[in-house]
Amino acid sequence: FRLLSTVYIEVIRGVPLITWLLIAILMLPVALPEGIEIGNVVRAIAAMAFFNAAYLAENVRGGLQSVSVGQKEASKALGLTGLQETVFITLPQALRAVLPALVGQVIATFKDTSLVTIIGLFDFLHIARQIIPQQSQPFSFLGSIKETLLFAAVVYWIFTFTFSRISLRIEKKLGVGER
Protein backbone atom coordinates (compact mmCIF):
# COMPACT_ATOMS: atom_id res chain seq x y z
CA PHE A 1 0.00 0.00 0.00
CA ARG A 2 2.83 2.39 0.88
CA LEU A 3 4.59 1.80 -2.44
CA LEU A 4 1.41 2.29 -4.47
CA SER A 5 0.61 5.48 -2.55
CA THR A 6 4.10 6.85 -3.06
CA VAL A 7 4.07 6.09 -6.78
CA TYR A 8 0.60 7.66 -7.17
CA ILE A 9 1.57 10.82 -5.30
CA GLU A 10 4.89 11.25 -7.11
CA VAL A 11 3.46 10.61 -10.58
CA ILE A 12 0.45 12.90 -10.11
CA ARG A 13 2.43 15.70 -8.45
CA GLY A 14 5.19 15.46 -11.04
CA VAL A 15 2.90 16.53 -13.88
CA PRO A 16 1.08 19.89 -14.10
CA LEU A 17 -2.70 20.01 -13.60
CA ILE A 18 -3.32 21.25 -17.13
CA THR A 19 -1.60 18.15 -18.48
CA TRP A 20 -3.89 15.90 -16.42
CA LEU A 21 -6.90 17.85 -17.67
CA LEU A 22 -5.77 17.42 -21.27
CA ILE A 23 -5.16 13.70 -20.69
CA ALA A 24 -8.64 13.34 -19.19
CA ILE A 25 -10.32 15.17 -22.08
CA LEU A 26 -8.25 13.98 -25.06
CA MET A 27 -6.72 10.62 -24.18
CA LEU A 28 -9.20 8.98 -21.78
CA PRO A 29 -11.94 8.55 -24.43
CA VAL A 30 -9.46 6.67 -26.60
CA ALA A 31 -8.51 4.34 -23.74
CA LEU A 32 -12.09 3.54 -22.70
CA PRO A 33 -13.74 0.35 -23.99
CA GLU A 34 -16.20 0.55 -26.88
CA GLY A 35 -19.60 1.89 -25.86
CA ILE A 36 -18.48 3.57 -22.63
CA GLU A 37 -18.62 7.33 -22.65
CA ILE A 38 -17.86 9.73 -19.82
CA GLY A 39 -18.83 13.39 -20.17
CA ASN A 40 -16.21 16.12 -20.35
CA VAL A 41 -17.34 17.70 -17.09
CA VAL A 42 -17.05 14.40 -15.21
CA ARG A 43 -13.60 13.77 -16.70
CA ALA A 44 -12.44 17.27 -15.72
CA ILE A 45 -13.81 16.84 -12.18
CA ALA A 46 -12.09 13.45 -11.88
CA ALA A 47 -8.76 14.85 -13.12
CA MET A 48 -8.92 17.71 -10.64
CA ALA A 49 -9.97 15.35 -7.84
CA PHE A 50 -7.11 12.92 -8.48
CA PHE A 51 -4.62 15.79 -8.79
CA ASN A 52 -5.71 17.49 -5.57
CA ALA A 53 -5.95 14.18 -3.71
CA ALA A 54 -2.22 13.66 -4.28
CA TYR A 55 -1.40 17.09 -2.85
CA LEU A 56 -3.75 16.65 0.10
CA ALA A 57 -2.28 13.21 0.81
CA GLU A 58 1.19 14.72 0.90
CA ASN A 59 0.02 17.44 3.29
CA VAL A 60 -1.56 14.89 5.62
CA ARG A 61 1.56 12.71 5.42
CA GLY A 62 3.61 15.67 6.61
CA GLY A 63 1.19 16.16 9.49
CA LEU A 64 1.38 12.49 10.44
CA GLN A 65 5.17 12.71 10.55
CA SER A 66 4.93 15.73 12.86
CA VAL A 67 3.29 13.67 15.63
CA SER A 68 5.96 12.60 18.09
CA VAL A 69 6.83 8.99 18.79
CA GLY A 70 5.95 9.58 22.44
CA GLN A 71 2.30 9.91 21.45
CA LYS A 72 2.36 6.43 19.92
CA GLU A 73 4.10 5.01 22.96
CA ALA A 74 1.51 6.61 25.24
CA SER A 75 -1.35 5.16 23.23
CA LYS A 76 0.22 1.69 23.42
CA ALA A 77 0.63 2.12 27.20
CA LEU A 78 -3.09 2.93 27.41
CA GLY A 79 -3.87 -0.26 25.51
CA LEU A 80 -5.32 1.42 22.43
CA THR A 81 -5.50 -0.53 19.20
CA GLY A 82 -3.80 0.75 16.07
CA LEU A 83 -7.10 2.08 14.72
CA GLN A 84 -7.95 3.81 18.00
CA GLU A 85 -4.48 5.34 18.12
CA THR A 86 -4.89 6.71 14.61
CA VAL A 87 -8.44 8.03 15.07
CA PHE A 88 -8.13 9.49 18.57
CA ILE A 89 -4.45 10.42 18.95
CA THR A 90 -2.48 10.70 15.71
CA LEU A 91 -4.95 12.01 13.13
CA PRO A 92 -6.38 14.90 15.21
CA GLN A 93 -2.88 16.16 15.96
CA ALA A 94 -1.74 15.73 12.37
CA LEU A 95 -4.73 17.53 10.88
CA ARG A 96 -4.38 20.34 13.41
CA ALA A 97 -0.74 20.76 12.36
CA VAL A 98 -1.50 20.93 8.64
CA LEU A 99 -4.72 22.93 8.74
CA PRO A 100 -3.12 26.06 7.19
CA ALA A 101 -1.68 23.96 4.35
CA LEU A 102 -5.03 22.26 3.77
CA VAL A 103 -6.85 25.59 3.56
CA GLY A 104 -4.17 26.89 1.21
CA GLN A 105 -4.76 23.87 -0.99
CA VAL A 106 -8.53 24.47 -0.99
CA ILE A 107 -7.97 28.08 -2.06
CA ALA A 108 -5.52 27.03 -4.79
CA THR A 109 -7.98 24.40 -6.03
CA PHE A 110 -10.77 26.97 -6.16
CA LYS A 111 -8.62 29.27 -8.27
CA ASP A 112 -7.35 26.40 -10.45
CA THR A 113 -10.89 25.66 -11.60
CA SER A 114 -10.37 28.42 -14.18
CA LEU A 115 -8.01 26.04 -16.03
CA VAL A 116 -10.99 24.11 -17.40
CA THR A 117 -11.39 26.93 -19.93
CA ILE A 118 -8.33 25.58 -21.74
CA ILE A 119 -10.07 22.26 -22.35
CA GLY A 120 -13.22 23.93 -23.65
CA LEU A 121 -15.43 23.99 -20.56
CA PHE A 122 -17.06 27.15 -19.30
CA ASP A 123 -16.19 28.43 -15.87
CA PHE A 124 -16.88 31.69 -14.10
CA LEU A 125 -13.80 33.45 -15.48
CA HIS A 126 -14.44 32.25 -19.03
CA ILE A 127 -17.99 33.54 -18.91
CA ALA A 128 -16.77 36.91 -17.63
CA ARG A 129 -14.10 37.14 -20.31
CA GLN A 130 -15.90 35.80 -23.39
CA ILE A 131 -19.64 35.46 -23.05
CA ILE A 132 -20.85 38.61 -21.29
CA PRO A 133 -18.95 41.15 -23.46
CA GLN A 134 -20.32 39.50 -26.63
CA GLN A 135 -24.01 39.69 -25.70
CA SER A 136 -26.28 41.07 -28.37
CA GLN A 137 -28.78 43.93 -28.31
CA PRO A 138 -30.66 45.27 -26.36
CA PHE A 139 -28.07 44.75 -23.62
CA SER A 140 -25.04 45.99 -25.55
CA PHE A 141 -22.32 44.75 -23.23
CA LEU A 142 -19.70 45.19 -25.95
CA GLY A 143 -16.54 46.79 -24.65
CA SER A 144 -17.15 45.87 -21.02
CA ILE A 145 -14.42 43.24 -20.70
CA LYS A 146 -12.52 45.24 -18.08
CA GLU A 147 -15.57 45.57 -15.88
CA THR A 148 -16.51 41.91 -16.12
CA LEU A 149 -12.96 40.77 -15.39
CA LEU A 150 -12.81 43.14 -12.44
CA PHE A 151 -16.09 41.69 -11.19
CA ALA A 152 -14.71 38.16 -11.60
CA ALA A 153 -11.56 39.14 -9.70
CA VAL A 154 -13.66 40.59 -6.87
CA VAL A 155 -15.76 37.41 -6.67
CA TYR A 156 -12.62 35.23 -6.56
CA TRP A 157 -11.17 37.51 -3.87
CA ILE A 158 -14.37 37.38 -1.78
CA PHE A 159 -14.35 33.57 -1.82
CA THR A 160 -10.64 33.23 -1.04
CA PHE A 161 -10.78 35.90 1.66
CA THR A 162 -13.77 34.14 3.22
CA PHE A 163 -11.94 30.79 3.14
CA SER A 164 -8.90 32.31 4.84
CA ARG A 165 -10.98 34.08 7.54
CA ILE A 166 -12.88 30.87 8.33
CA SER A 167 -9.54 29.07 8.50
CA LEU A 168 -8.14 31.65 10.91
CA ARG A 169 -11.17 31.23 13.18
CA ILE A 170 -10.81 27.45 13.17
CA GLU A 171 -7.05 27.71 13.77
CA LYS A 172 -7.62 30.08 16.68
CA LYS A 173 -10.29 27.77 18.14
CA LEU A 174 -7.96 24.77 17.85
CA GLY A 175 -4.93 26.71 19.09
CA VAL A 176 -2.84 26.10 15.97
CA GLY A 177 0.61 27.63 16.43
CA GLU A 178 0.30 27.79 20.22
CA ARG A 179 1.96 25.57 22.78
PDB file of C-alpha atoms in Angstrom:
ATOM      1  CA  PHE A   1       0.000   0.000   0.000  1.00  0.00           C
ATOM      2  CA  ARG A   2       2.826   2.388   0.881  1.00  0.00           C
ATOM      3  CA  LEU A   3       4.591   1.796  -2.444  1.00  0.00           C
ATOM      4  CA  LEU A   4       1.409   2.290  -4.472  1.00  0.00           C
ATOM      5  CA  SER A   5       0.607   5.480  -2.552  1.00  0.00           C
ATOM      6  CA  THR A   6       4.097   6.853  -3.064  1.00  0.00           C
ATOM      7  CA  VAL A   7       4.068   6.095  -6.784  1.00  0.00           C
ATOM      8  CA  TYR A   8       0.604   7.661  -7.171  1.00  0.00           C
ATOM      9  CA  ILE A   9       1.572  10.818  -5.302  1.00  0.00           C
ATOM     10  CA  GLU A  10       4.887  11.254  -7.106  1.00  0.00           C
ATOM     11  CA  VAL A  11       3.458  10.606 -10.582  1.00  0.00           C
ATOM     12  CA  ILE A  12       0.447  12.895 -10.113  1.00  0.00           C
ATOM     13  CA  ARG A  13       2.428  15.702  -8.447  1.00  0.00           C
ATOM     14  CA  GLY A  14       5.193  15.460 -11.042  1.00  0.00           C
ATOM     15  CA  VAL A  15       2.901  16.526 -13.884  1.00  0.00           C
ATOM     16  CA  PRO A  16       1.078  19.890 -14.096  1.00  0.00           C
ATOM     17  CA  LEU A  17      -2.699  20.008 -13.604  1.00  0.00           C
ATOM     18  CA  ILE A  18      -3.324  21.252 -17.131  1.00  0.00           C
ATOM     19  CA  THR A  19      -1.600  18.145 -18.478  1.00  0.00           C
ATOM     20  CA  TRP A  20      -3.887  15.903 -16.423  1.00  0.00           C
ATOM     21  CA  LEU A  21      -6.902  17.853 -17.666  1.00  0.00           C
ATOM     22  CA  LEU A  22      -5.772  17.417 -21.268  1.00  0.00           C
ATOM     23  CA  ILE A  23      -5.163  13.699 -20.695  1.00  0.00           C
ATOM     24  CA  ALA A  24      -8.637  13.342 -19.191  1.00  0.00           C
ATOM     25  CA  ILE A  25     -10.315  15.166 -22.076  1.00  0.00           C
ATOM     26  CA  LEU A  26      -8.254  13.984 -25.057  1.00  0.00           C
ATOM     27  CA  MET A  27      -6.723  10.617 -24.176  1.00  0.00           C
ATOM     28  CA  LEU A  28      -9.196   8.981 -21.784  1.00  0.00           C
ATOM     29  CA  PRO A  29     -11.937   8.547 -24.426  1.00  0.00           C
ATOM     30  CA  VAL A  30      -9.458   6.666 -26.604  1.00  0.00           C
ATOM     31  CA  ALA A  31      -8.510   4.345 -23.737  1.00  0.00           C
ATOM     32  CA  LEU A  32     -12.093   3.538 -22.703  1.00  0.00           C
ATOM     33  CA  PRO A  33     -13.736   0.348 -23.989  1.00  0.00           C
ATOM     34  CA  GLU A  34     -16.203   0.551 -26.880  1.00  0.00           C
ATOM     35  CA  GLY A  35     -19.599   1.895 -25.865  1.00  0.00           C
ATOM     36  CA  ILE A  36     -18.479   3.568 -22.629  1.00  0.00           C
ATOM     37  CA  GLU A  37     -18.624   7.327 -22.651  1.00  0.00           C
ATOM     38  CA  ILE A  38     -17.856   9.730 -19.824  1.00  0.00           C
ATOM     39  CA  GLY A  39     -18.832  13.393 -20.168  1.00  0.00           C
ATOM     40  CA  ASN A  40     -16.207  16.123 -20.354  1.00  0.00           C
ATOM     41  CA  VAL A  41     -17.336  17.703 -17.094  1.00  0.00           C
ATOM     42  CA  VAL A  42     -17.049  14.401 -15.214  1.00  0.00           C
ATOM     43  CA  ARG A  43     -13.601  13.772 -16.704  1.00  0.00           C
ATOM     44  CA  ALA A  44     -12.444  17.269 -15.716  1.00  0.00           C
ATOM     45  CA  ILE A  45     -13.808  16.841 -12.184  1.00  0.00           C
ATOM     46  CA  ALA A  46     -12.091  13.451 -11.885  1.00  0.00           C
ATOM     47  CA  ALA A  47      -8.764  14.847 -13.125  1.00  0.00           C
ATOM     48  CA  MET A  48      -8.923  17.706 -10.641  1.00  0.00           C
ATOM     49  CA  ALA A  49      -9.969  15.353  -7.838  1.00  0.00           C
ATOM     50  CA  PHE A  50      -7.108  12.916  -8.480  1.00  0.00           C
ATOM     51  CA  PHE A  51      -4.623  15.792  -8.786  1.00  0.00           C
ATOM     52  CA  ASN A  52      -5.708  17.485  -5.569  1.00  0.00           C
ATOM     53  CA  ALA A  53      -5.950  14.179  -3.711  1.00  0.00           C
ATOM     54  CA  ALA A  54      -2.220  13.665  -4.282  1.00  0.00           C
ATOM     55  CA  TYR A  55      -1.400  17.091  -2.853  1.00  0.00           C
ATOM     56  CA  LEU A  56      -3.746  16.645   0.104  1.00  0.00           C
ATOM     57  CA  ALA A  57      -2.282  13.213   0.814  1.00  0.00           C
ATOM     58  CA  GLU A  58       1.191  14.718   0.902  1.00  0.00           C
ATOM     59  CA  ASN A  59       0.017  17.443   3.289  1.00  0.00           C
ATOM     60  CA  VAL A  60      -1.559  14.888   5.620  1.00  0.00           C
ATOM     61  CA  ARG A  61       1.563  12.706   5.423  1.00  0.00           C
ATOM     62  CA  GLY A  62       3.606  15.669   6.611  1.00  0.00           C
ATOM     63  CA  GLY A  63       1.192  16.163   9.489  1.00  0.00           C
ATOM     64  CA  LEU A  64       1.383  12.486  10.443  1.00  0.00           C
ATOM     65  CA  GLN A  65       5.167  12.714  10.545  1.00  0.00           C
ATOM     66  CA  SER A  66       4.931  15.730  12.861  1.00  0.00           C
ATOM     67  CA  VAL A  67       3.291  13.667  15.627  1.00  0.00           C
ATOM     68  CA  SER A  68       5.960  12.600  18.092  1.00  0.00           C
ATOM     69  CA  VAL A  69       6.830   8.987  18.787  1.00  0.00           C
ATOM     70  CA  GLY A  70       5.946   9.585  22.438  1.00  0.00           C
ATOM     71  CA  GLN A  71       2.295   9.907  21.455  1.00  0.00           C
ATOM     72  CA  LYS A  72       2.359   6.431  19.920  1.00  0.00           C
ATOM     73  CA  GLU A  73       4.100   5.011  22.962  1.00  0.00           C
ATOM     74  CA  ALA A  74       1.514   6.614  25.245  1.00  0.00           C
ATOM     75  CA  SER A  75      -1.353   5.156  23.228  1.00  0.00           C
ATOM     76  CA  LYS A  76       0.222   1.695  23.421  1.00  0.00           C
ATOM     77  CA  ALA A  77       0.626   2.123  27.196  1.00  0.00           C
ATOM     78  CA  LEU A  78      -3.088   2.929  27.414  1.00  0.00           C
ATOM     79  CA  GLY A  79      -3.870  -0.260  25.507  1.00  0.00           C
ATOM     80  CA  LEU A  80      -5.321   1.424  22.425  1.00  0.00           C
ATOM     81  CA  THR A  81      -5.497  -0.532  19.201  1.00  0.00           C
ATOM     82  CA  GLY A  82      -3.802   0.750  16.068  1.00  0.00           C
ATOM     83  CA  LEU A  83      -7.097   2.077  14.717  1.00  0.00           C
ATOM     84  CA  GLN A  84      -7.954   3.808  18.005  1.00  0.00           C
ATOM     85  CA  GLU A  85      -4.480   5.337  18.116  1.00  0.00           C
ATOM     86  CA  THR A  86      -4.888   6.705  14.606  1.00  0.00           C
ATOM     87  CA  VAL A  87      -8.441   8.032  15.067  1.00  0.00           C
ATOM     88  CA  PHE A  88      -8.131   9.485  18.571  1.00  0.00           C
ATOM     89  CA  ILE A  89      -4.449  10.422  18.945  1.00  0.00           C
ATOM     90  CA  THR A  90      -2.478  10.703  15.715  1.00  0.00           C
ATOM     91  CA  LEU A  91      -4.948  12.011  13.135  1.00  0.00           C
ATOM     92  CA  PRO A  92      -6.384  14.898  15.213  1.00  0.00           C
ATOM     93  CA  GLN A  93      -2.876  16.163  15.958  1.00  0.00           C
ATOM     94  CA  ALA A  94      -1.738  15.729  12.367  1.00  0.00           C
ATOM     95  CA  LEU A  95      -4.727  17.526  10.879  1.00  0.00           C
ATOM     96  CA  ARG A  96      -4.379  20.337  13.405  1.00  0.00           C
ATOM     97  CA  ALA A  97      -0.744  20.761  12.365  1.00  0.00           C
ATOM     98  CA  VAL A  98      -1.498  20.926   8.638  1.00  0.00           C
ATOM     99  CA  LEU A  99      -4.719  22.933   8.743  1.00  0.00           C
ATOM    100  CA  PRO A 100      -3.118  26.056   7.186  1.00  0.00           C
ATOM    101  CA  ALA A 101      -1.680  23.963   4.352  1.00  0.00           C
ATOM    102  CA  LEU A 102      -5.030  22.259   3.769  1.00  0.00           C
ATOM    103  CA  VAL A 103      -6.849  25.586   3.563  1.00  0.00           C
ATOM    104  CA  GLY A 104      -4.174  26.895   1.211  1.00  0.00           C
ATOM    105  CA  GLN A 105      -4.756  23.867  -0.988  1.00  0.00           C
ATOM    106  CA  VAL A 106      -8.526  24.470  -0.993  1.00  0.00           C
ATOM    107  CA  ILE A 107      -7.965  28.083  -2.057  1.00  0.00           C
ATOM    108  CA  ALA A 108      -5.522  27.033  -4.793  1.00  0.00           C
ATOM    109  CA  THR A 109      -7.978  24.402  -6.029  1.00  0.00           C
ATOM    110  CA  PHE A 110     -10.765  26.973  -6.157  1.00  0.00           C
ATOM    111  CA  LYS A 111      -8.619  29.266  -8.271  1.00  0.00           C
ATOM    112  CA  ASP A 112      -7.354  26.399 -10.453  1.00  0.00           C
ATOM    113  CA  THR A 113     -10.892  25.658 -11.601  1.00  0.00           C
ATOM    114  CA  SER A 114     -10.366  28.417 -14.175  1.00  0.00           C
ATOM    115  CA  LEU A 115      -8.006  26.038 -16.033  1.00  0.00           C
ATOM    116  CA  VAL A 116     -10.995  24.109 -17.398  1.00  0.00           C
ATOM    117  CA  THR A 117     -11.390  26.930 -19.930  1.00  0.00           C
ATOM    118  CA  ILE A 118      -8.326  25.576 -21.737  1.00  0.00           C
ATOM    119  CA  ILE A 119     -10.072  22.257 -22.348  1.00  0.00           C
ATOM    120  CA  GLY A 120     -13.221  23.925 -23.650  1.00  0.00           C
ATOM    121  CA  LEU A 121     -15.434  23.988 -20.564  1.00  0.00           C
ATOM    122  CA  PHE A 122     -17.057  27.146 -19.304  1.00  0.00           C
ATOM    123  CA  ASP A 123     -16.188  28.430 -15.873  1.00  0.00           C
ATOM    124  CA  PHE A 124     -16.882  31.687 -14.104  1.00  0.00           C
ATOM    125  CA  LEU A 125     -13.796  33.451 -15.475  1.00  0.00           C
ATOM    126  CA  HIS A 126     -14.437  32.252 -19.034  1.00  0.00           C
ATOM    127  CA  ILE A 127     -17.991  33.544 -18.915  1.00  0.00           C
ATOM    128  CA  ALA A 128     -16.771  36.908 -17.628  1.00  0.00           C
ATOM    129  CA  ARG A 129     -14.095  37.143 -20.313  1.00  0.00           C
ATOM    130  CA  GLN A 130     -15.899  35.798 -23.388  1.00  0.00           C
ATOM    131  CA  ILE A 131     -19.642  35.463 -23.046  1.00  0.00           C
ATOM    132  CA  ILE A 132     -20.848  38.606 -21.289  1.00  0.00           C
ATOM    133  CA  PRO A 133     -18.951  41.148 -23.457  1.00  0.00           C
ATOM    134  CA  GLN A 134     -20.323  39.503 -26.633  1.00  0.00           C
ATOM    135  CA  GLN A 135     -24.005  39.688 -25.702  1.00  0.00           C
ATOM    136  CA  SER A 136     -26.279  41.071 -28.368  1.00  0.00           C
ATOM    137  CA  GLN A 137     -28.781  43.925 -28.305  1.00  0.00           C
ATOM    138  CA  PRO A 138     -30.658  45.268 -26.358  1.00  0.00           C
ATOM    139  CA  PHE A 139     -28.068  44.753 -23.621  1.00  0.00           C
ATOM    140  CA  SER A 140     -25.042  45.991 -25.551  1.00  0.00           C
ATOM    141  CA  PHE A 141     -22.315  44.746 -23.229  1.00  0.00           C
ATOM    142  CA  LEU A 142     -19.701  45.190 -25.949  1.00  0.00           C
ATOM    143  CA  GLY A 143     -16.541  46.795 -24.654  1.00  0.00           C
ATOM    144  CA  SER A 144     -17.146  45.872 -21.024  1.00  0.00           C
ATOM    145  CA  ILE A 145     -14.424  43.239 -20.698  1.00  0.00           C
ATOM    146  CA  LYS A 146     -12.522  45.238 -18.082  1.00  0.00           C
ATOM    147  CA  GLU A 147     -15.570  45.567 -15.879  1.00  0.00           C
ATOM    148  CA  THR A 148     -16.509  41.907 -16.122  1.00  0.00           C
ATOM    149  CA  LEU A 149     -12.957  40.772 -15.393  1.00  0.00           C
ATOM    150  CA  LEU A 150     -12.809  43.145 -12.443  1.00  0.00           C
ATOM    151  CA  PHE A 151     -16.088  41.695 -11.194  1.00  0.00           C
ATOM    152  CA  ALA A 152     -14.715  38.157 -11.597  1.00  0.00           C
ATOM    153  CA  ALA A 153     -11.561  39.143  -9.698  1.00  0.00           C
ATOM    154  CA  VAL A 154     -13.662  40.591  -6.866  1.00  0.00           C
ATOM    155  CA  VAL A 155     -15.756  37.411  -6.675  1.00  0.00           C
ATOM    156  CA  TYR A 156     -12.619  35.226  -6.556  1.00  0.00           C
ATOM    157  CA  TRP A 157     -11.167  37.508  -3.867  1.00  0.00           C
ATOM    158  CA  ILE A 158     -14.368  37.377  -1.776  1.00  0.00           C
ATOM    159  CA  PHE A 159     -14.348  33.571  -1.822  1.00  0.00           C
ATOM    160  CA  THR A 160     -10.640  33.229  -1.043  1.00  0.00           C
ATOM    161  CA  PHE A 161     -10.781  35.900   1.664  1.00  0.00           C
ATOM    162  CA  THR A 162     -13.773  34.138   3.223  1.00  0.00           C
ATOM    163  CA  PHE A 163     -11.940  30.789   3.141  1.00  0.00           C
ATOM    164  CA  SER A 164      -8.904  32.313   4.835  1.00  0.00           C
ATOM    165  CA  ARG A 165     -10.979  34.075   7.536  1.00  0.00           C
ATOM    166  CA  ILE A 166     -12.879  30.875   8.329  1.00  0.00           C
ATOM    167  CA  SER A 167      -9.543  29.071   8.495  1.00  0.00           C
ATOM    168  CA  LEU A 168      -8.141  31.655  10.906  1.00  0.00           C
ATOM    169  CA  ARG A 169     -11.168  31.230  13.181  1.00  0.00           C
ATOM    170  CA  ILE A 170     -10.806  27.450  13.170  1.00  0.00           C
ATOM    171  CA  GLU A 171      -7.047  27.707  13.774  1.00  0.00           C
ATOM    172  CA  LYS A 172      -7.619  30.081  16.683  1.00  0.00           C
ATOM    173  CA  LYS A 173     -10.291  27.773  18.142  1.00  0.00           C
ATOM    174  CA  LEU A 174      -7.957  24.773  17.847  1.00  0.00           C
ATOM    175  CA  GLY A 175      -4.927  26.709  19.087  1.00  0.00           C
ATOM    176  CA  VAL A 176      -2.836  26.097  15.973  1.00  0.00           C
ATOM    177  CA  GLY A 177       0.613  27.629  16.432  1.00  0.00           C
ATOM    178  CA  GLU A 178       0.302  27.792  20.215  1.00  0.00           C
ATOM    179  CA  ARG A 179       1.956  25.565  22.776  1.00  0.00           C
TER     180      ARG A 179
END
